[in-house]
Coordinates of C-alpha atoms in Angstrom, one line a residue:
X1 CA 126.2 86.7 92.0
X2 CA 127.0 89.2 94.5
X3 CA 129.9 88.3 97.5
X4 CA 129.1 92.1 99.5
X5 CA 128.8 91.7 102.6
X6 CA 125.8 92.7 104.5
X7 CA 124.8 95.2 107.0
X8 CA 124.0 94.6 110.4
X9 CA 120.4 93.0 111.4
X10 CA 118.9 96.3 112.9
X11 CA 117.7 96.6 116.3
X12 CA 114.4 95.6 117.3
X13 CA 113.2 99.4 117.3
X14 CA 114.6 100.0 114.4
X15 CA 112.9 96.8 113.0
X16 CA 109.4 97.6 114.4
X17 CA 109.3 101.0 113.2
X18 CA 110.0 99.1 109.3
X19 CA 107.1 96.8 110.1
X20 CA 104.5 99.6 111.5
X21 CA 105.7 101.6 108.3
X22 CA 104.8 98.6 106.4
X23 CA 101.4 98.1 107.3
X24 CA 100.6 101.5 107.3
X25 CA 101.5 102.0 103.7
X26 CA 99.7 98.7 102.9
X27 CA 96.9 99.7 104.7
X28 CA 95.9 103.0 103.9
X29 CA 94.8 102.5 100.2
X30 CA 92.9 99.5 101.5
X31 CA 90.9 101.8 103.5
X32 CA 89.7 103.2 100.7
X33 CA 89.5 100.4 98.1
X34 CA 86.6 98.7 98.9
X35 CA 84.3 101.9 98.7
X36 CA 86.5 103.0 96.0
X37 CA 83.0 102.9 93.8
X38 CA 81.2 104.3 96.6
X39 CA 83.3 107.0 97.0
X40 CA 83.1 108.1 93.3
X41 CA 79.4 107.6 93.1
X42 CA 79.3 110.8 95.2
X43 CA 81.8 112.7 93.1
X44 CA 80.9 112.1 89.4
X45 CA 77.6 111.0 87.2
X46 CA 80.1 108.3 85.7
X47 CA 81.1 106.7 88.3
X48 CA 82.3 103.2 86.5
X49 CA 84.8 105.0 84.3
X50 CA 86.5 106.6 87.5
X51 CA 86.9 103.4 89.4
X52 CA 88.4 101.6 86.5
X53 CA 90.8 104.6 86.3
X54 CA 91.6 104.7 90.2
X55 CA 92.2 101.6 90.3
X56 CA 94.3 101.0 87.3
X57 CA 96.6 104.5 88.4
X58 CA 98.8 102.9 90.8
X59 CA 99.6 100.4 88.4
X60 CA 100.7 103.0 85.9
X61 CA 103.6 104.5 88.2
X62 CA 104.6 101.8 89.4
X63 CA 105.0 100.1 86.4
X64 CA 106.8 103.0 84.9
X65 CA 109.3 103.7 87.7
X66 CA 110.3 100.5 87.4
X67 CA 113.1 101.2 85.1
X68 CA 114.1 103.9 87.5
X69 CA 115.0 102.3 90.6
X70 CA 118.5 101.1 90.0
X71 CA 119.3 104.8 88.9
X72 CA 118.1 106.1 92.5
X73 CA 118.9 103.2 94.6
X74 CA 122.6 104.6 93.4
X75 CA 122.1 107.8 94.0
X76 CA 120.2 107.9 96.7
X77 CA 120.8 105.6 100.5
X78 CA 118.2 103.0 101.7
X79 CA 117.3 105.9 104.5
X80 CA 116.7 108.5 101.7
X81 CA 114.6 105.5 99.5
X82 CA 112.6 104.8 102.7
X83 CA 112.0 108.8 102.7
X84 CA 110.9 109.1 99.2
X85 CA 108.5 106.2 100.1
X86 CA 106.9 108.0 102.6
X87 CA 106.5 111.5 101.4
X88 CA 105.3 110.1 98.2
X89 CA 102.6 107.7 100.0
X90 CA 101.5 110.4 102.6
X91 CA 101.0 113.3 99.7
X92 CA 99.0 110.3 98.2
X93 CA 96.4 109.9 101.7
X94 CA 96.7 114.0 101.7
X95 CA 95.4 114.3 98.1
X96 CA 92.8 112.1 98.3
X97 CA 91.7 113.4 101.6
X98 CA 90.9 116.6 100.6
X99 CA 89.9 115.7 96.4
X100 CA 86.7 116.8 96.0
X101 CA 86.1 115.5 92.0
X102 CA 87.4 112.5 90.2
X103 CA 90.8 114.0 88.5
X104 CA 91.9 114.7 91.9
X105 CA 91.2 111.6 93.7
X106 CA 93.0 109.9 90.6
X107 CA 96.2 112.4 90.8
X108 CA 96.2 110.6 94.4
X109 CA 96.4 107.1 92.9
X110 CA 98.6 107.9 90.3
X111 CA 101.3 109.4 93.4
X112 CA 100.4 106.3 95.3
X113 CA 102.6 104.2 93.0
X114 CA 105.4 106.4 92.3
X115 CA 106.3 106.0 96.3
X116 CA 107.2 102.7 95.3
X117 CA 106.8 101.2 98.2
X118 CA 106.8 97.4 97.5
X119 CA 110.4 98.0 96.2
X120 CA 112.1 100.4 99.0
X121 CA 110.3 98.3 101.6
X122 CA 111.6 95.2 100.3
X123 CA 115.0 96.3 99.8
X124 CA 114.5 97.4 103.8
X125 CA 113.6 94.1 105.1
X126 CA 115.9 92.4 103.1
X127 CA 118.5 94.7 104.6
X128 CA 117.0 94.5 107.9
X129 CA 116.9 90.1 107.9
X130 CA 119.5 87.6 108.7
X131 CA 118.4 86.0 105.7
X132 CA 116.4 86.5 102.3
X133 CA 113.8 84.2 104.0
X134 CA 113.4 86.0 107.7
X135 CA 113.0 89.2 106.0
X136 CA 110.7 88.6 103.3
X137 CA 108.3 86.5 105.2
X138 CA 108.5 89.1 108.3
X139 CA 107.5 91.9 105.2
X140 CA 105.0 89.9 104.0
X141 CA 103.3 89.5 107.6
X142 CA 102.9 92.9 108.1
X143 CA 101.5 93.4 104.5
X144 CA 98.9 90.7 105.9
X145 CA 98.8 92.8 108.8
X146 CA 97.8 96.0 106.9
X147 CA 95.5 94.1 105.0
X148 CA 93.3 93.0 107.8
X149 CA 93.3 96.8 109.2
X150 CA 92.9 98.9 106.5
X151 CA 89.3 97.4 105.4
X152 CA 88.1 97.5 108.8
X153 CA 88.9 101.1 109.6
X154 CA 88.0 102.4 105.8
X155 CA 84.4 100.5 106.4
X156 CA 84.0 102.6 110.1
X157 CA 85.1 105.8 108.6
X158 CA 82.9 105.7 105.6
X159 CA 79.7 104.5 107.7
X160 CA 80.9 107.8 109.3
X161 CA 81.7 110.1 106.5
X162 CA 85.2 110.2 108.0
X163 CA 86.9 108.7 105.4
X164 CA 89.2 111.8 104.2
X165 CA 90.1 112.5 108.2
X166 CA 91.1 109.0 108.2
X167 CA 93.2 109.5 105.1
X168 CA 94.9 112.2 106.8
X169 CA 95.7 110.2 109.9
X170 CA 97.3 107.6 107.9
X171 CA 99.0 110.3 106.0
X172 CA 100.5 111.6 109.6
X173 CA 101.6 108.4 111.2
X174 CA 103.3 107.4 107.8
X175 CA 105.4 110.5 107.9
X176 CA 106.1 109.5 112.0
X177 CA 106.8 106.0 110.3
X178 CA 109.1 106.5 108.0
X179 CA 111.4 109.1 110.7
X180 CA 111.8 106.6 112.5
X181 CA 112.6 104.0 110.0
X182 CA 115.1 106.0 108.3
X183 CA 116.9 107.4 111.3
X184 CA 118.2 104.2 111.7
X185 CA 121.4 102.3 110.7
X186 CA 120.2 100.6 107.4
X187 CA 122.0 100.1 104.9
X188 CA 121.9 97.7 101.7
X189 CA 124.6 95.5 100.0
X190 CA 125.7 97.6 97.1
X191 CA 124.5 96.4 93.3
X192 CA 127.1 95.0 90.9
X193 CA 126.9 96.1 87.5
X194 CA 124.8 94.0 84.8
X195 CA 126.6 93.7 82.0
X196 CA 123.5 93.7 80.0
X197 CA 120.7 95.5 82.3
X198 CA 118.2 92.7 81.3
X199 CA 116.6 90.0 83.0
X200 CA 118.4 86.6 81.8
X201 CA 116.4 83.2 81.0
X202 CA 116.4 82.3 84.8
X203 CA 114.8 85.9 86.1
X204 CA 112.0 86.0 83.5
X205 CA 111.2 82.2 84.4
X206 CA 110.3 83.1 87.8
X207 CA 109.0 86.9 86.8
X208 CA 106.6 84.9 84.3
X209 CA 105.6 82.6 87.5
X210 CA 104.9 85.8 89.7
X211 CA 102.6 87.4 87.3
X212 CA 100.7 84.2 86.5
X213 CA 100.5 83.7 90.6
X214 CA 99.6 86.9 91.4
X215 CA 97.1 87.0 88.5
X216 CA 95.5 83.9 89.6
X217 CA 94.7 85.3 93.2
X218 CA 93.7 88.5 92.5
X219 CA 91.2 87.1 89.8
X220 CA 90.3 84.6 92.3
X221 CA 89.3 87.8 94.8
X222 CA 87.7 89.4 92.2
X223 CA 84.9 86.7 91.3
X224 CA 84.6 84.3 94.6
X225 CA 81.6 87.0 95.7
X226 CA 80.3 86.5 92.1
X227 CA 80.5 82.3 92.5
X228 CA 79.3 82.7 96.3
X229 CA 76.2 84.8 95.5
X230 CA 75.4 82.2 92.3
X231 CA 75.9 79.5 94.8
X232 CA 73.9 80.6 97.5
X233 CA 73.2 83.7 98.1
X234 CA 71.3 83.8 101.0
X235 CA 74.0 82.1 102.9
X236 CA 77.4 83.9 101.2
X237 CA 76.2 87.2 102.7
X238 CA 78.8 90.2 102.0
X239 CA 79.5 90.1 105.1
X240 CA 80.8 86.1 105.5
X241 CA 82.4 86.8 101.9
X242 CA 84.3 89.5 103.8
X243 CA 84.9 87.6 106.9
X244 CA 86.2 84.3 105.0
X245 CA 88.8 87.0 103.3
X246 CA 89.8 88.2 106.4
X247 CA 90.8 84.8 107.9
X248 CA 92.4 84.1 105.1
X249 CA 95.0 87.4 106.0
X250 CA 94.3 85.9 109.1
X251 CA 96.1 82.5 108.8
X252 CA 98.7 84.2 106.4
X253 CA 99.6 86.0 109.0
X254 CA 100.6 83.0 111.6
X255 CA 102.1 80.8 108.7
X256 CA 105.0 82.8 107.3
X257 CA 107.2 82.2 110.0
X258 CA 106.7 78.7 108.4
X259 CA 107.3 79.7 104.7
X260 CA 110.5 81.6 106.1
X261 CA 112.5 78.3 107.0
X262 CA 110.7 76.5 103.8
X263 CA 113.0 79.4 102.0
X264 CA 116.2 79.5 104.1
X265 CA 116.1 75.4 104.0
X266 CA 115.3 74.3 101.2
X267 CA 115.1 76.8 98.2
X268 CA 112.7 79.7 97.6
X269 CA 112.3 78.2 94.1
X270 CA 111.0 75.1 96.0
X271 CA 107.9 77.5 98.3
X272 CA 107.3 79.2 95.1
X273 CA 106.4 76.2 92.8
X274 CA 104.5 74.9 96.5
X275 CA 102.9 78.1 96.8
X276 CA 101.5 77.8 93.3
X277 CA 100.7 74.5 92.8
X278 CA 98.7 74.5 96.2
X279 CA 96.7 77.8 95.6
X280 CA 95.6 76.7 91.7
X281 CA 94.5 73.2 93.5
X282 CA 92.4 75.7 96.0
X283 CA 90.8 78.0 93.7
X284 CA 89.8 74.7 91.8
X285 CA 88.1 72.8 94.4
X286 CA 85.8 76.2 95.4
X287 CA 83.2 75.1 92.8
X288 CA 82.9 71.4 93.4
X289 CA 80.4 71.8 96.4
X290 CA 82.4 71.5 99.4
X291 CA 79.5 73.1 101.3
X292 CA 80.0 75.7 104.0
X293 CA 82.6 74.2 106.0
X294 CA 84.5 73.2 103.2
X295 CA 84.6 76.0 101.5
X296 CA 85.8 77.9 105.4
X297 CA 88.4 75.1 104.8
X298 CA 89.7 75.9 101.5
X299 CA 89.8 80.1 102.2
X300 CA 92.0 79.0 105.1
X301 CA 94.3 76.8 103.3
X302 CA 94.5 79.7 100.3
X303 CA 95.4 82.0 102.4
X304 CA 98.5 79.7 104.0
X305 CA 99.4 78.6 100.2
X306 CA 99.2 82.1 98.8
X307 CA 101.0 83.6 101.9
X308 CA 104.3 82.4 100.7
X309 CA 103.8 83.4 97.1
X310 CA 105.3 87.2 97.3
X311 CA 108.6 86.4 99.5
X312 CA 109.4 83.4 97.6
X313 CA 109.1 85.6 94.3
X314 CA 111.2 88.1 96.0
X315 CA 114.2 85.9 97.1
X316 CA 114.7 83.2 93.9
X317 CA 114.9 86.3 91.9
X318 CA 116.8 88.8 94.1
X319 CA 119.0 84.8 93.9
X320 CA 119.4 84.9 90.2
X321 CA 120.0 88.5 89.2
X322 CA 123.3 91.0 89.5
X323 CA 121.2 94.0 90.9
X324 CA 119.1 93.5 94.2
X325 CA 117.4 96.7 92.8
X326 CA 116.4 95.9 89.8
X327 CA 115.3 92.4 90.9
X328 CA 112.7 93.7 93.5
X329 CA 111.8 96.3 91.1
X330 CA 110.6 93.8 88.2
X331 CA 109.1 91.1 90.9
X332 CA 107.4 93.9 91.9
X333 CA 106.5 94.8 88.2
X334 CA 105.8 91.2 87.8
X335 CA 103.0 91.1 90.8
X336 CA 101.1 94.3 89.7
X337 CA 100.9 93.4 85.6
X338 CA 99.5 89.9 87.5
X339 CA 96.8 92.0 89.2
X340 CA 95.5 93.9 86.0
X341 CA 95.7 90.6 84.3
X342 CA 94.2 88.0 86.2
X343 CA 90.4 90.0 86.7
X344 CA 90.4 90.4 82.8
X345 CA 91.3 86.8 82.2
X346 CA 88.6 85.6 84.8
X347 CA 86.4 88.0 83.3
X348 CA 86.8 86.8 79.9
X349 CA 85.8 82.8 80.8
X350 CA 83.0 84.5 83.4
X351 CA 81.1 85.3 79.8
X352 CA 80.6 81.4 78.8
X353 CA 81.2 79.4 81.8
X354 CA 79.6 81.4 84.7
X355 CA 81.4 82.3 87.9
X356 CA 82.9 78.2 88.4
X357 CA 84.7 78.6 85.0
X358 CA 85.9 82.3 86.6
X359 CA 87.2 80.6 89.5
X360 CA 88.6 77.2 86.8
X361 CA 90.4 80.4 85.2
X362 CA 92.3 81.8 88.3
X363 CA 93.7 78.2 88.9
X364 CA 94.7 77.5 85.3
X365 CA 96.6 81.1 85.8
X366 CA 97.9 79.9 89.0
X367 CA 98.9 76.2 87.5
X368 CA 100.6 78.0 84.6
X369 CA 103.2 79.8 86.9
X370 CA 104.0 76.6 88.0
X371 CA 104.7 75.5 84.4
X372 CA 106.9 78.4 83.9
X373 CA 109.0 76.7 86.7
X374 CA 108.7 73.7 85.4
X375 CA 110.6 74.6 82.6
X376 CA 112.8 77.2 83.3
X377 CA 116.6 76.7 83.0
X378 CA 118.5 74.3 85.3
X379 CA 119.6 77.2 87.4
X380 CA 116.4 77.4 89.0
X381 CA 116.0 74.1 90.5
X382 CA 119.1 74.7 92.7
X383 CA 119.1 78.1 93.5
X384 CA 119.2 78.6 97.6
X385 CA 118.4 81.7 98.9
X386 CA 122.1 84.2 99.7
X387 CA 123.6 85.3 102.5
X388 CA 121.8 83.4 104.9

């Protein structure tokens, strides 16, 4: 364990530019995603292949800088990190602003995840907070922030054919973003050395539970629309589907102040295995007919269960390893190989069971990361979060 000590809690303009930077970069490739298909349908005669690549690229980078971010976190300052971040996330709007074919739109992607935002950024809140719980949960709410804007504004600007000026605006304000979030006095506790540079027992425990989580949800997204329509389609129009995901950023949103002193009180070991438990007992009462209202009820409640999910991850592993860096960087790791996992798991029980047994599949996913709590090593059940 580390005993630095930590910087200053920055200023409250310092912190609000971290938080618009935030949401920016969180919402400007969800402007896009949704017409992702859309978009490619008017660029190539194979439009399926593309998408699957797009949307795969940013998992590549970031998957393969994760080895690299100890290396540059001591080479380089949290300021210069936070730069890289957003020249590397504004080249990735500018590129795919202006791509005109496939290849180019997927060079875009494929700079999108070598920004590396989810680690720099968490590393800055962490940084930023008086404790791992304030700062995580204050990320995570502006994630939920970005991801209730950047759907809404990508859906106008398509309608419009505007979608590559919009690109380019997000492009600009990140750039005016990231000035003014590395101008100011941020700083981060210096790494210790791992003896070993690998994740111990403990870390992959809670690595295994963020991948399952994050799997679980993202496969639970994926095929709800596919359940819905099944279900009724003439009531789950594409617009409800999209509403009832909205309030479900919606509620996240409100709750994390909640989830923060969940973390900071008890243990983020203890919100994680909540987290968890909760959403897999959502996604599995979906297809038992709760009817209209009780199916508004449940996207509310997933969206307050899952909105604890990410800082938890972050703050019982950042708890349990010698490197700060390298523990963001493999929760972060962690969280996208859950995103490319759980849609192909889903998809593989949609085949014999339908869209229920889909949706039976993302909280068996979710329920397993609670197993990998469950039996991790004693470490884990006592773990609070540091520096508070």
């Amino acid at each position: 364990m580390r005993a630095g000590k930590e910087a200053p809690p920055l200023g409250l303009a310092g912190f609000a530019a971290l938080v618009l930077l935030q949401l920016l970069v969180t919402a400007a490739p969800l402007a896009l995603l949704p017409f992702l298909g859309l978009h490619l349908a008017r660029m190539s005669a194979a439009p399926a292949f593309w998408t699957a690549a797009a949307l795969a690229a940013p998992a590549v980078t970031t998957l393969a800088m994760t080895p690299a971010w100890t290396g540059l976190a001591r080479v380089l300052s949290l300021p210069s990190l936070i730069v890289w971040t957003g020249i590397f996330t504004a080249a990735s709007c500018a590129i795919i602003a202006v791509a005109s074919d496939p290849v180019t739109l997927l060079a875009g992607r494929l700079v999108q995840g070598l920004a590396g935002g989810g680690v720099v950024l968490a590393l800055a809140f962490r940084a930023a907070g008086r404790s791992a719980g304030r700062g995580f949960a204050a990320m995570q709410q502006a994630v939920a922030a970005g991801c209730l804007l950047g759907p809404l504004v990508g859906g106008f600007a398509f309608e419009r054919e505007q979608l590559g000026l919009l690109m380019l605006g997000f492009g600009g304000l990140i750039l005016v973003a990231t000035s003014a979030a590395a101008s100011r006095d941020l700083s981060a506790e210096p790494d210790e050395e791992s003896p070993s540079g690998r994740a111990d027992s403990s870390d992959l425990s809670l690595l295994c539970a963020g991948l399952c989580g994050g799997a679980g949800a993202f496969a639970f997204v994926a095929f709800f629309p596919a359940w819905a329509n099944a279900y009724d389609p003439a009531l789950y129009t594409p617009g409800l589907i999209g509403l009832l995901h909205s309030l479900s950023w919606l509620v996240a949103l409100l709750v994390l102040p909640l989830w923060a002193r969940v973390m900071d009180g008890v243990s983020p070991v203890a919100a994680l295995n909540l987290s968890l438990i909760g959403c897999a007992l959502g996604f599995a009462a979906v297809p038992l007919g709760a009817g209209l209202a009780g199916i508004v009820a449940l996207r509310l409640l997933q969206g307050a269960l899952f909105a604890g999910q990410a800082p938890a991850l972050f703050a019982a592993v950042e708890a349990v390893s010698p490197s700060r860096t390298a523990a963001m960087a493999r929760a972060r790791a962690s969280l996208t190989l859950g995103q490319l996992v759980g849609p192909f798991v889903a998809g593989l029980a949609l085949v014999p069971l339908g869209p229920s047994g889909a949706l039976f599949a993302a909280a068996g996913l979710s329920f397993a990361g609670a197993v990998a709590l469950a039996t991790a090593a004693h470490p884990l059940r006592t773990i609070r979060s540091r520096a508070r």
